[in-house]
mmCIF file of C-alpha atoms in Angstrom:
data_model
loop_
_atom_site.group_PDB
_atom_site.id
_atom_site.type_symbol
_atom_site.label_atom_id
_atom_site.label_comp_id
_atom_site.label_asym_id
_atom_site.label_seq_id
_atom_site.Cartn_x
_atom_site.Cartn_y
_atom_site.Cartn_z
ATOM 1 C CA UNK A 211 44.048 114.732 -0.509
ATOM 2 C CA UNK A 212 46.618 111.929 -0.040
ATOM 3 C CA UNK A 213 45.757 111.803 3.653
ATOM 4 C CA UNK A 214 42.135 110.852 3.007
ATOM 5 C CA UNK A 215 43.031 108.375 0.265
ATOM 6 C CA UNK A 216 45.617 106.761 2.495
ATOM 7 C CA UNK A 217 43.119 106.566 5.341
ATOM 8 C CA UNK A 218 40.729 104.761 3.005
ATOM 9 C CA UNK A 219 43.537 102.426 1.906
ATOM 10 C CA UNK A 220 44.485 101.732 5.513
ATOM 11 C CA UNK A 221 40.931 100.824 6.482
ATOM 12 C CA UNK A 222 40.638 98.606 3.413
ATOM 13 C CA UNK A 223 43.945 96.876 4.177
ATOM 14 C CA UNK A 224 43.002 96.340 7.826
ATOM 15 C CA UNK A 225 39.746 94.637 6.839
ATOM 16 C CA UNK A 226 41.532 92.634 4.166
ATOM 17 C CA UNK A 227 44.164 91.380 6.596
ATOM 18 C CA UNK A 228 41.521 90.373 9.140
ATOM 19 C CA UNK A 229 40.207 87.982 6.508
ATOM 20 C CA UNK A 230 43.639 86.384 6.134
ATOM 21 C CA UNK A 231 45.089 86.600 9.643
ATOM 22 C CA UNK A 232 42.236 84.990 11.591
ATOM 23 C CA UNK A 233 41.190 81.367 11.235
ATOM 24 C CA UNK A 234 37.582 82.549 11.328
ATOM 25 C CA UNK A 235 38.248 84.936 8.425
ATOM 26 C CA UNK A 236 36.720 84.635 4.962
ATOM 27 C CA UNK A 237 39.879 83.378 3.259
ATOM 28 C CA UNK A 238 40.353 80.658 5.854
ATOM 29 C CA UNK A 239 36.754 79.528 5.401
ATOM 30 C CA UNK A 240 37.322 79.417 1.659
ATOM 31 C CA UNK A 241 40.496 77.351 2.126
ATOM 32 C CA UNK A 242 38.731 74.999 4.569
ATOM 33 C CA UNK A 243 35.981 74.383 2.036
ATOM 34 C CA UNK A 244 38.543 73.548 -0.652
ATOM 35 C CA UNK A 245 40.448 71.242 1.713
ATOM 36 C CA UNK A 246 37.479 69.252 3.005
ATOM 37 C CA UNK A 247 37.275 66.680 0.161
ATOM 38 C CA UNK A 248 41.021 65.988 0.490
ATOM 39 C CA UNK A 249 40.824 65.622 4.269
ATOM 40 C CA UNK A 250 37.883 63.230 3.992
ATOM 41 C CA UNK A 251 39.604 61.154 1.294
ATOM 42 C CA UNK A 252 42.806 60.998 3.363
ATOM 43 C CA UNK A 253 40.916 59.454 6.294
ATOM 44 C CA UNK A 254 40.852 56.174 4.347
ATOM 45 C CA UNK A 255 44.645 55.815 4.235
ATOM 46 C CA UNK A 256 45.752 58.047 7.108
ATOM 47 C CA UNK A 257 47.502 55.952 9.754
ATOM 48 C CA UNK A 258 47.704 58.898 12.132
ATOM 49 C CA UNK A 259 50.825 60.360 10.541
ATOM 50 C CA UNK A 260 48.781 63.173 8.957
ATOM 51 C CA UNK A 261 47.795 65.247 11.962
ATOM 52 C CA UNK A 262 45.249 68.071 12.312
ATOM 53 C CA UNK A 263 48.209 70.394 12.885
ATOM 54 C CA UNK A 264 49.562 69.488 9.439
ATOM 55 C CA UNK A 265 46.220 70.247 7.812
ATOM 56 C CA UNK A 266 46.228 73.571 9.664
ATOM 57 C CA UNK A 267 49.684 74.366 8.293
ATOM 58 C CA UNK A 268 48.479 73.597 4.764
ATOM 59 C CA UNK A 269 45.481 75.846 5.366
ATOM 60 C CA UNK A 270 47.708 78.789 6.301
ATOM 61 C CA UNK A 271 49.855 78.215 3.218
ATOM 62 C CA UNK A 272 46.721 78.128 1.074
ATOM 63 C CA UNK A 273 45.487 81.399 2.554
ATOM 64 C CA UNK A 274 48.841 83.076 1.960
ATOM 65 C CA UNK A 275 49.086 82.060 -1.706
ATOM 66 C CA UNK A 276 45.434 82.847 -2.361
ATOM 67 C CA UNK A 277 45.699 86.251 -0.686
ATOM 68 C CA UNK A 278 48.769 87.127 -2.737
ATOM 69 C CA UNK A 279 47.136 85.998 -5.988
ATOM 70 C CA UNK A 280 44.139 88.180 -5.191
ATOM 71 C CA UNK A 281 46.415 91.203 -4.790
ATOM 72 C CA UNK A 282 47.967 90.525 -8.188
ATOM 73 C CA UNK A 283 44.509 90.169 -9.737
ATOM 74 C CA UNK A 284 43.512 93.574 -8.331
ATOM 75 C CA UNK A 285 46.781 95.043 -9.562
ATOM 76 C CA UNK A 286 46.019 93.820 -13.089
ATOM 77 C CA UNK A 287 42.387 94.917 -12.715
ATOM 78 C CA UNK A 288 40.976 91.441 -13.226
ATOM 79 C CA UNK A 289 39.249 88.842 -11.064
ATOM 80 C CA UNK A 290 40.238 85.318 -10.131
ATOM 81 C CA UNK A 291 37.776 82.768 -11.468
ATOM 82 C CA UNK A 292 37.059 79.660 -9.406
ATOM 83 C CA UNK A 293 39.665 77.496 -11.133
ATOM 84 C CA UNK A 294 42.359 80.127 -10.668
ATOM 85 C CA UNK A 295 41.514 80.502 -6.991
ATOM 86 C CA UNK A 296 41.810 76.745 -6.603
ATOM 87 C CA UNK A 297 45.113 76.614 -8.488
ATOM 88 C CA UNK A 298 46.551 79.271 -6.202
ATOM 89 C CA UNK A 299 45.244 77.654 -3.028
ATOM 90 C CA UNK A 300 46.305 74.134 -4.036
ATOM 91 C CA UNK A 301 49.812 75.376 -4.819
ATOM 92 C CA UNK A 302 49.908 76.623 -1.235
ATOM 93 C CA UNK A 303 48.786 73.242 0.093
ATOM 94 C CA UNK A 304 51.527 71.554 -1.949
ATOM 95 C CA UNK A 305 54.170 73.906 -0.566
ATOM 96 C CA UNK A 306 52.862 73.255 2.934
ATOM 97 C CA UNK A 307 53.131 69.474 2.510
ATOM 98 C CA UNK A 308 56.557 69.685 0.867
ATOM 99 C CA UNK A 309 57.723 71.945 3.682
ATOM 100 C CA UNK A 310 56.718 69.246 6.180
ATOM 101 C CA UNK A 311 58.345 66.482 4.135
ATOM 102 C CA UNK A 312 61.589 68.376 3.559
ATOM 103 C CA UNK A 313 62.066 69.961 6.979
ATOM 104 C CA UNK A 314 61.146 66.921 9.054
ATOM 105 C CA UNK A 315 63.375 64.453 7.229
ATOM 106 C CA UNK A 316 66.857 63.259 8.146
ATOM 107 C CA UNK A 317 69.456 64.153 5.522
ATOM 108 C CA UNK A 318 69.649 60.616 4.134
ATOM 109 C CA UNK A 319 65.936 60.548 3.253
ATOM 110 C CA UNK A 320 65.985 63.705 1.165
ATOM 111 C CA UNK A 321 66.893 62.091 -2.177
ATOM 112 C CA UNK A 322 63.763 59.931 -2.316
ATOM 113 C CA UNK A 323 61.555 62.827 -1.228
ATOM 114 C CA UNK A 324 62.997 65.147 -3.880
ATOM 115 C CA UNK A 325 62.436 62.569 -6.616
ATOM 116 C CA UNK A 326 58.841 62.117 -5.521
ATOM 117 C CA UNK A 327 58.047 65.816 -5.095
ATOM 118 C CA UNK A 328 59.462 66.764 -8.499
ATOM 119 C CA UNK A 329 57.478 64.057 -10.336
ATOM 120 C CA UNK A 330 54.704 62.758 -8.066
ATOM 121 C CA UNK A 331 52.680 61.310 -10.930
ATOM 122 C CA UNK A 332 55.646 59.147 -11.958
ATOM 123 C CA UNK A 333 56.135 57.542 -8.545
ATOM 124 C CA UNK A 334 54.031 55.420 -6.251
ATOM 125 C CA UNK A 335 53.460 57.330 -3.005
ATOM 126 C CA UNK A 336 54.854 55.414 -0.043
ATOM 127 C CA UNK A 337 53.331 57.310 2.866
ATOM 128 C CA UNK A 338 49.924 58.859 3.642
ATOM 129 C CA UNK A 339 51.451 62.341 3.333
ATOM 130 C CA UNK A 340 52.837 61.498 -0.109
ATOM 131 C CA UNK A 341 49.397 60.231 -1.144
ATOM 132 C CA UNK A 342 47.880 63.510 0.013
ATOM 133 C CA UNK A 343 50.542 65.460 -1.896
ATOM 134 C CA UNK A 344 49.735 63.526 -5.083
ATOM 135 C CA UNK A 345 46.009 64.233 -4.664
ATOM 136 C CA UNK A 346 46.627 67.970 -4.288
ATOM 137 C CA UNK A 347 49.109 67.966 -7.168
ATOM 138 C CA UNK A 348 46.620 66.338 -9.547
ATOM 139 C CA UNK A 349 43.950 68.837 -8.481
ATOM 140 C CA UNK A 350 46.432 71.704 -8.917
ATOM 141 C CA UNK A 351 47.288 70.589 -12.459
ATOM 142 C CA UNK A 352 43.638 70.162 -13.408
ATOM 143 C CA UNK A 353 42.928 73.808 -12.498
ATOM 144 C CA UNK A 354 45.595 75.237 -14.807
ATOM 145 C CA UNK A 355 44.544 76.584 -18.175
ATOM 146 C CA UNK A 356 46.500 76.339 -21.404
ATOM 147 C CA UNK A 357 47.358 80.029 -20.978
ATOM 148 C CA UNK A 358 49.255 79.622 -17.723
ATOM 149 C CA UNK A 359 50.065 75.928 -17.312
ATOM 150 C CA UNK A 360 53.707 76.112 -18.403
ATOM 151 C CA UNK A 361 54.699 79.282 -16.527
ATOM 152 C CA UNK A 362 52.856 78.253 -13.358
ATOM 153 C CA UNK A 363 54.484 74.834 -13.177
ATOM 154 C CA UNK A 364 57.915 76.338 -13.885
ATOM 155 C CA UNK A 365 57.555 78.678 -10.919
ATOM 156 C CA UNK A 366 56.189 75.857 -8.782
ATOM 157 C CA UNK A 367 59.275 73.720 -9.457
ATOM 158 C CA UNK A 368 61.511 76.727 -8.734
ATOM 159 C CA UNK A 369 59.669 77.292 -5.428
ATOM 160 C CA UNK A 370 60.160 73.633 -4.543
ATOM 161 C CA UNK A 371 63.876 73.766 -5.316
ATOM 162 C CA UNK A 372 64.170 76.853 -3.109
ATOM 163 C CA UNK A 373 62.497 74.952 -0.260
ATOM 164 C CA UNK A 374 65.058 72.169 -0.568
ATOM 165 C CA UNK A 375 67.916 74.688 -0.653
ATOM 166 C CA UNK A 376 66.561 76.337 2.499
ATOM 167 C CA UNK A 377 67.756 73.327 4.519
ATOM 168 C CA UNK A 378 71.158 74.974 4.304
ATOM 169 C CA UNK A 379 69.907 77.650 6.698
ATOM 170 C CA UNK A 380 70.782 75.238 9.488
ATOM 171 C CA UNK A 381 74.470 75.447 8.518
ATOM 172 C CA UNK A 382 76.151 77.647 11.167
ATOM 173 C CA UNK A 383 78.909 78.721 8.768
ATOM 174 C CA UNK A 384 76.651 79.423 5.771
ATOM 175 C CA UNK A 385 78.189 82.392 3.905
ATOM 176 C CA UNK A 386 76.077 85.557 3.989
ATOM 177 C CA UNK A 387 75.841 85.800 0.191
ATOM 178 C CA UNK A 388 74.559 82.203 -0.016
ATOM 179 C CA UNK A 389 72.020 82.897 2.733
ATOM 180 C CA UNK A 390 70.637 85.970 0.970
ATOM 181 C CA UNK A 391 70.329 84.039 -2.305
ATOM 182 C CA UNK A 392 68.456 81.227 -0.562
ATOM 183 C CA UNK A 393 66.108 83.686 1.140
ATOM 184 C CA UNK A 394 65.418 85.624 -2.048
ATOM 185 C CA UNK A 395 64.738 82.430 -4.007
ATOM 186 C CA UNK A 396 62.458 81.039 -1.316
ATOM 187 C CA UNK A 397 59.881 83.829 -1.344
ATOM 188 C CA UNK A 398 60.806 85.328 -4.706
ATOM 189 C CA UNK A 399 59.693 82.261 -6.656
ATOM 190 C CA UNK A 400 56.657 81.687 -4.448
ATOM 191 C CA UNK A 401 55.561 85.261 -5.178
ATOM 192 C CA UNK A 402 56.019 84.621 -8.888
ATOM 193 C CA UNK A 403 53.997 81.410 -8.531
ATOM 194 C CA UNK A 404 51.121 83.375 -6.999
ATOM 195 C CA UNK A 405 51.279 85.799 -9.929
ATOM 196 C CA UNK A 406 51.665 83.043 -12.544
ATOM 197 C CA UNK A 407 48.262 81.474 -11.860
ATOM 198 C CA UNK A 408 46.693 84.531 -13.481
ATOM 199 C CA UNK A 409 46.176 83.814 -17.210
ATOM 200 C CA UNK A 410 48.433 86.748 -18.100
ATOM 201 C CA UNK A 411 52.025 86.421 -19.348
ATOM 202 C CA UNK A 412 54.908 87.585 -17.143
ATOM 203 C CA UNK A 413 57.562 89.534 -19.032
ATOM 204 C CA UNK A 414 61.182 89.938 -17.921
ATOM 205 C CA UNK A 415 60.568 93.246 -16.134
ATOM 206 C CA UNK A 416 57.664 91.918 -14.097
ATOM 207 C CA UNK A 417 59.581 88.718 -13.338
ATOM 208 C CA UNK A 418 62.465 90.688 -11.848
ATOM 209 C CA UNK A 419 60.173 93.006 -9.903
ATOM 210 C CA UNK A 420 58.044 90.212 -8.448
ATOM 211 C CA UNK A 421 61.149 88.281 -7.458
ATOM 212 C CA UNK A 422 62.608 91.262 -5.598
ATOM 213 C CA UNK A 423 59.245 92.032 -4.009
ATOM 214 C CA UNK A 424 59.110 88.441 -2.775
ATOM 215 C CA UNK A 425 62.597 88.851 -1.342
ATOM 216 C CA UNK A 426 61.364 91.905 0.553
ATOM 217 C CA UNK A 427 58.467 89.890 1.970
ATOM 218 C CA UNK A 428 60.911 87.185 3.086
ATOM 219 C CA UNK A 429 63.089 89.747 4.871
ATOM 220 C CA UNK A 430 59.987 91.108 6.633
ATOM 221 C CA UNK A 431 58.961 87.588 7.683
ATOM 222 C CA UNK A 432 62.462 86.921 8.982
ATOM 223 C CA UNK A 433 62.339 90.006 11.196
ATOM 224 C CA UNK A 434 59.080 88.718 12.641
ATOM 225 C CA UNK A 435 60.576 85.228 13.104
ATOM 226 C CA UNK A 436 63.887 86.444 14.522
ATOM 227 C CA UNK A 437 63.388 84.842 17.942
ATOM 228 C CA UNK A 438 61.892 81.556 16.686
ATOM 229 C CA UNK A 439 64.451 80.982 13.925
ATOM 230 C CA UNK A 440 67.431 81.919 16.075
ATOM 231 C CA UNK A 441 66.274 79.606 18.865
ATOM 232 C CA UNK A 442 66.002 76.740 16.360
ATOM 233 C CA UNK A 443 69.442 77.400 14.895
ATOM 234 C CA UNK A 444 68.103 78.723 11.581
ATOM 235 C CA UNK A 445 70.057 81.488 9.891
ATOM 236 C CA UNK A 446 67.785 84.184 8.493
ATOM 237 C CA UNK A 447 67.905 87.733 7.219
ATOM 238 C CA UNK A 448 67.611 89.335 10.653
ATOM 239 C CA UNK A 449 69.946 87.266 12.809
ATOM 240 C CA UNK A 450 72.975 87.903 10.611
ATOM 241 C CA UNK A 451 73.123 91.525 11.871
ATOM 242 C CA UNK A 452 74.550 92.752 15.161
ATOM 243 C CA UNK A 453 72.263 95.784 15.431
ATOM 244 C CA UNK A 454 68.719 96.780 14.528
ATOM 245 C CA UNK A 455 70.225 99.759 12.681
ATOM 246 C CA UNK A 456 71.979 97.362 10.314
ATOM 247 C CA UNK A 457 68.759 95.353 9.865
ATOM 248 C CA UNK A 458 66.853 98.534 9.050
ATOM 249 C CA UNK A 459 69.480 99.662 6.535
ATOM 250 C CA UNK A 460 69.399 96.335 4.671
ATOM 251 C CA UNK A 461 65.596 96.189 4.763
ATOM 252 C CA UNK A 462 65.276 99.692 3.310
ATOM 253 C CA UNK A 463 67.820 98.904 0.598
ATOM 254 C CA UNK A 464 65.664 95.978 -0.531
ATOM 255 C CA UNK A 465 62.534 98.147 -0.220
ATOM 256 C CA UNK A 466 64.035 100.831 -2.451
ATOM 257 C CA UNK A 467 65.073 98.220 -5.006
ATOM 258 C CA UNK A 468 61.694 96.451 -5.141
ATOM 259 C CA UNK A 469 59.610 99.648 -5.129
ATOM 260 C CA UNK A 470 61.800 101.220 -7.810
ATOM 261 C CA UNK A 471 61.315 98.222 -10.098
ATOM 262 C CA UNK A 472 57.576 98.314 -9.422
ATOM 263 C CA UNK A 473 57.249 101.965 -10.401
ATOM 264 C CA UNK A 474 58.993 101.314 -13.706
ATOM 265 C CA UNK A 475 56.220 98.967 -14.830
ATOM 266 C CA UNK A 476 53.189 100.547 -16.451
ATOM 267 C CA UNK A 477 50.407 99.331 -14.192
ATOM 268 C CA UNK A 478 47.188 101.349 -14.045
ATOM 269 C CA UNK A 479 47.841 104.047 -11.449
ATOM 270 C CA UNK A 480 44.776 103.479 -9.263
ATOM 271 C CA UNK A 481 45.458 99.777 -8.659
ATOM 272 C CA UNK A 482 49.218 100.366 -8.480
ATOM 273 C CA UNK A 483 48.837 102.907 -5.669
ATOM 274 C CA UNK A 484 46.917 100.537 -3.416
ATOM 275 C CA UNK A 485 49.219 97.609 -4.208
ATOM 276 C CA UNK A 486 52.310 99.606 -3.265
ATOM 277 C CA UNK A 487 50.528 100.992 -0.200
ATOM 278 C CA UNK A 488 50.081 97.410 1.050
ATOM 279 C CA UNK A 489 53.771 96.552 0.920
ATOM 280 C CA UNK A 490 54.789 99.985 2.160
ATOM 281 C CA UNK A 491 52.598 99.286 5.210
ATOM 282 C CA UNK A 492 54.252 95.921 5.747
ATOM 283 C CA UNK A 493 57.660 97.615 5.760
ATOM 284 C CA UNK A 494 56.424 100.244 8.227
ATOM 285 C CA UNK A 495 55.187 97.533 10.610
ATOM 286 C CA UNK A 496 58.599 95.834 10.399
ATOM 287 C CA UNK A 497 60.366 99.094 11.181
ATOM 288 C CA UNK A 498 58.085 99.511 14.194
ATOM 289 C CA UNK A 499 58.984 95.978 15.224
ATOM 290 C CA UNK A 500 62.706 96.772 15.079
ATOM 291 C CA UNK A 501 62.090 99.750 17.369
ATOM 292 C CA UNK A 502 60.192 97.429 19.691
ATOM 293 C CA UNK A 503 63.133 94.997 19.754
ATOM 294 C CA UNK A 504 65.314 97.873 20.915
ATOM 295 C CA UNK A 505 62.762 98.719 23.578
ATOM 296 C CA UNK A 506 62.673 95.115 24.800
ATOM 297 C CA UNK A 507 66.469 95.168 25.115
ATOM 298 C CA UNK A 508 66.434 98.479 27.056
ATOM 299 C CA UNK A 509 67.772 100.395 24.074
ATOM 300 C CA UNK A 510 70.760 98.104 23.444
ATOM 301 C CA UNK A 511 69.755 95.239 21.169
ATOM 302 C CA UNK A 512 71.969 92.173 21.275
ATOM 303 C CA UNK A 513 70.839 88.835 19.882
ATOM 304 C CA UNK A 514 71.895 86.887 22.957
ATOM 305 C CA UNK A 515 69.957 89.334 25.175
ATOM 306 C CA UNK A 516 66.973 89.223 22.829
ATOM 307 C CA UNK A 517 66.817 85.413 22.911
ATOM 308 C CA UNK A 518 66.447 85.431 26.692
ATOM 309 C CA UNK A 519 63.062 87.127 26.315
ATOM 310 C CA UNK A 520 59.793 85.110 26.306
ATOM 311 C CA UNK A 521 58.979 84.248 22.659
ATOM 312 C CA UNK A 522 55.427 85.659 22.880
ATOM 313 C CA UNK A 523 56.731 89.076 23.904
ATOM 314 C CA UNK A 524 58.775 89.375 20.700
ATOM 315 C CA UNK A 525 55.987 88.737 18.174
ATOM 316 C CA UNK A 526 54.736 91.536 15.940
ATOM 317 C CA UNK A 527 52.297 93.686 17.895
ATOM 318 C CA UNK A 528 50.984 96.271 15.386
ATOM 319 C CA UNK A 529 48.251 97.471 17.740
ATOM 320 C CA UNK A 530 50.596 98.192 20.623
ATOM 321 C CA UNK A 531 50.240 101.915 21.349
ATOM 322 C CA UNK A 532 53.898 102.795 20.803
ATOM 323 C CA UNK A 533 53.873 100.880 17.507
ATOM 324 C CA UNK A 534 50.693 102.637 16.388
ATOM 325 C CA UNK A 535 52.249 106.018 17.202
ATOM 326 C CA UNK A 536 55.119 105.163 14.906
ATOM 327 C CA UNK A 537 53.261 103.336 12.138
ATOM 328 C CA UNK A 538 50.025 105.232 11.512
ATOM 329 C CA UNK A 539 51.610 108.613 10.579
ATOM 330 C CA UNK A 540 53.987 106.908 8.152
ATOM 331 C CA UNK A 541 51.165 104.958 6.526
ATOM 332 C CA UNK A 542 48.960 108.038 6.216
ATOM 333 C CA UNK A 543 51.856 109.990 4.703
ATOM 334 C CA UNK A 544 52.453 107.367 2.017
ATOM 335 C CA UNK A 545 53.414 108.997 -1.292
ATOM 336 C CA UNK A 546 53.274 106.798 -4.398
ATOM 337 C CA UNK A 547 55.846 108.904 -6.249
ATOM 338 C CA UNK A 548 58.356 108.813 -3.375
ATOM 339 C CA UNK A 549 57.313 105.807 -1.276
ATOM 340 C CA UNK A 550 60.553 105.373 0.694
ATOM 341 C CA UNK A 551 61.417 108.983 1.567
ATOM 342 C CA UNK A 552 59.500 108.990 4.888
ATOM 343 C CA UNK A 553 60.616 105.540 6.033
ATOM 344 C CA UNK A 554 63.896 106.635 7.617
#
């Protein structure tokens, strides 16, 4: 019976991801429609410093936060109303702009940017990008209801602080424990932000679980970005390990932790099964990617050897035949009660 249910879940997830992973997908069209008034308004004061590529980056952030909020809505067996969808998407746009402002600045300019980002309505924006940030921030605030305004803004500020802290990933001698904390904060609080836009309170148990689930997502993203981040001198989850075996071990430890916390919360079983299936599938794809890294390095992964490969050849390729052979059986054998037993 699980086989047929998992097949249904896999088809559903595949269709769902097509909506988010293609710029012609439904979620991207929704984000584009939300962005259009801001893009048109920005044309008045844009001196060319706000580029189409920046708008595209904001769009991807909006899709990611909106997609995640939709998963949380399904988990809680509710629907996102229009205002909640906008709040989620606008929070993504804000994180996209702040990411540009923080990452592209010299160290000496960071103090002003932090002051502005943390209280944009108390400062006069000095650049076109700051003006755009203020416009999105005011729209974001206007979409929040009395039920979720405080918790949503708290998680937004925490996400912003984590973005600032992530600049330390360029430090070559950053201690491993500091790196892991930065990584967990970065996606942990963003995940909580995506959950917080729902007009439902977050208790301590769900807070901890969502934070650890976000950390798992960050580790998965870092495996995918191993080549890009390492080339740019960014320390991430994956490039701190000498072997793919060590990466896999650490990834599965975080998977076990996050999934265990999830199962201890009393979500309705039907929605909980699909939700966990999604993140189980993401882990499986990452494990397939680690096997592919070994293959690319002729069975002997070394970071320096890996970095000599063309960047395009190292990207996640879930539909590569050898990855499908590995991934599909594990996805179809997903067991909600023991979700990590078949991952080794």
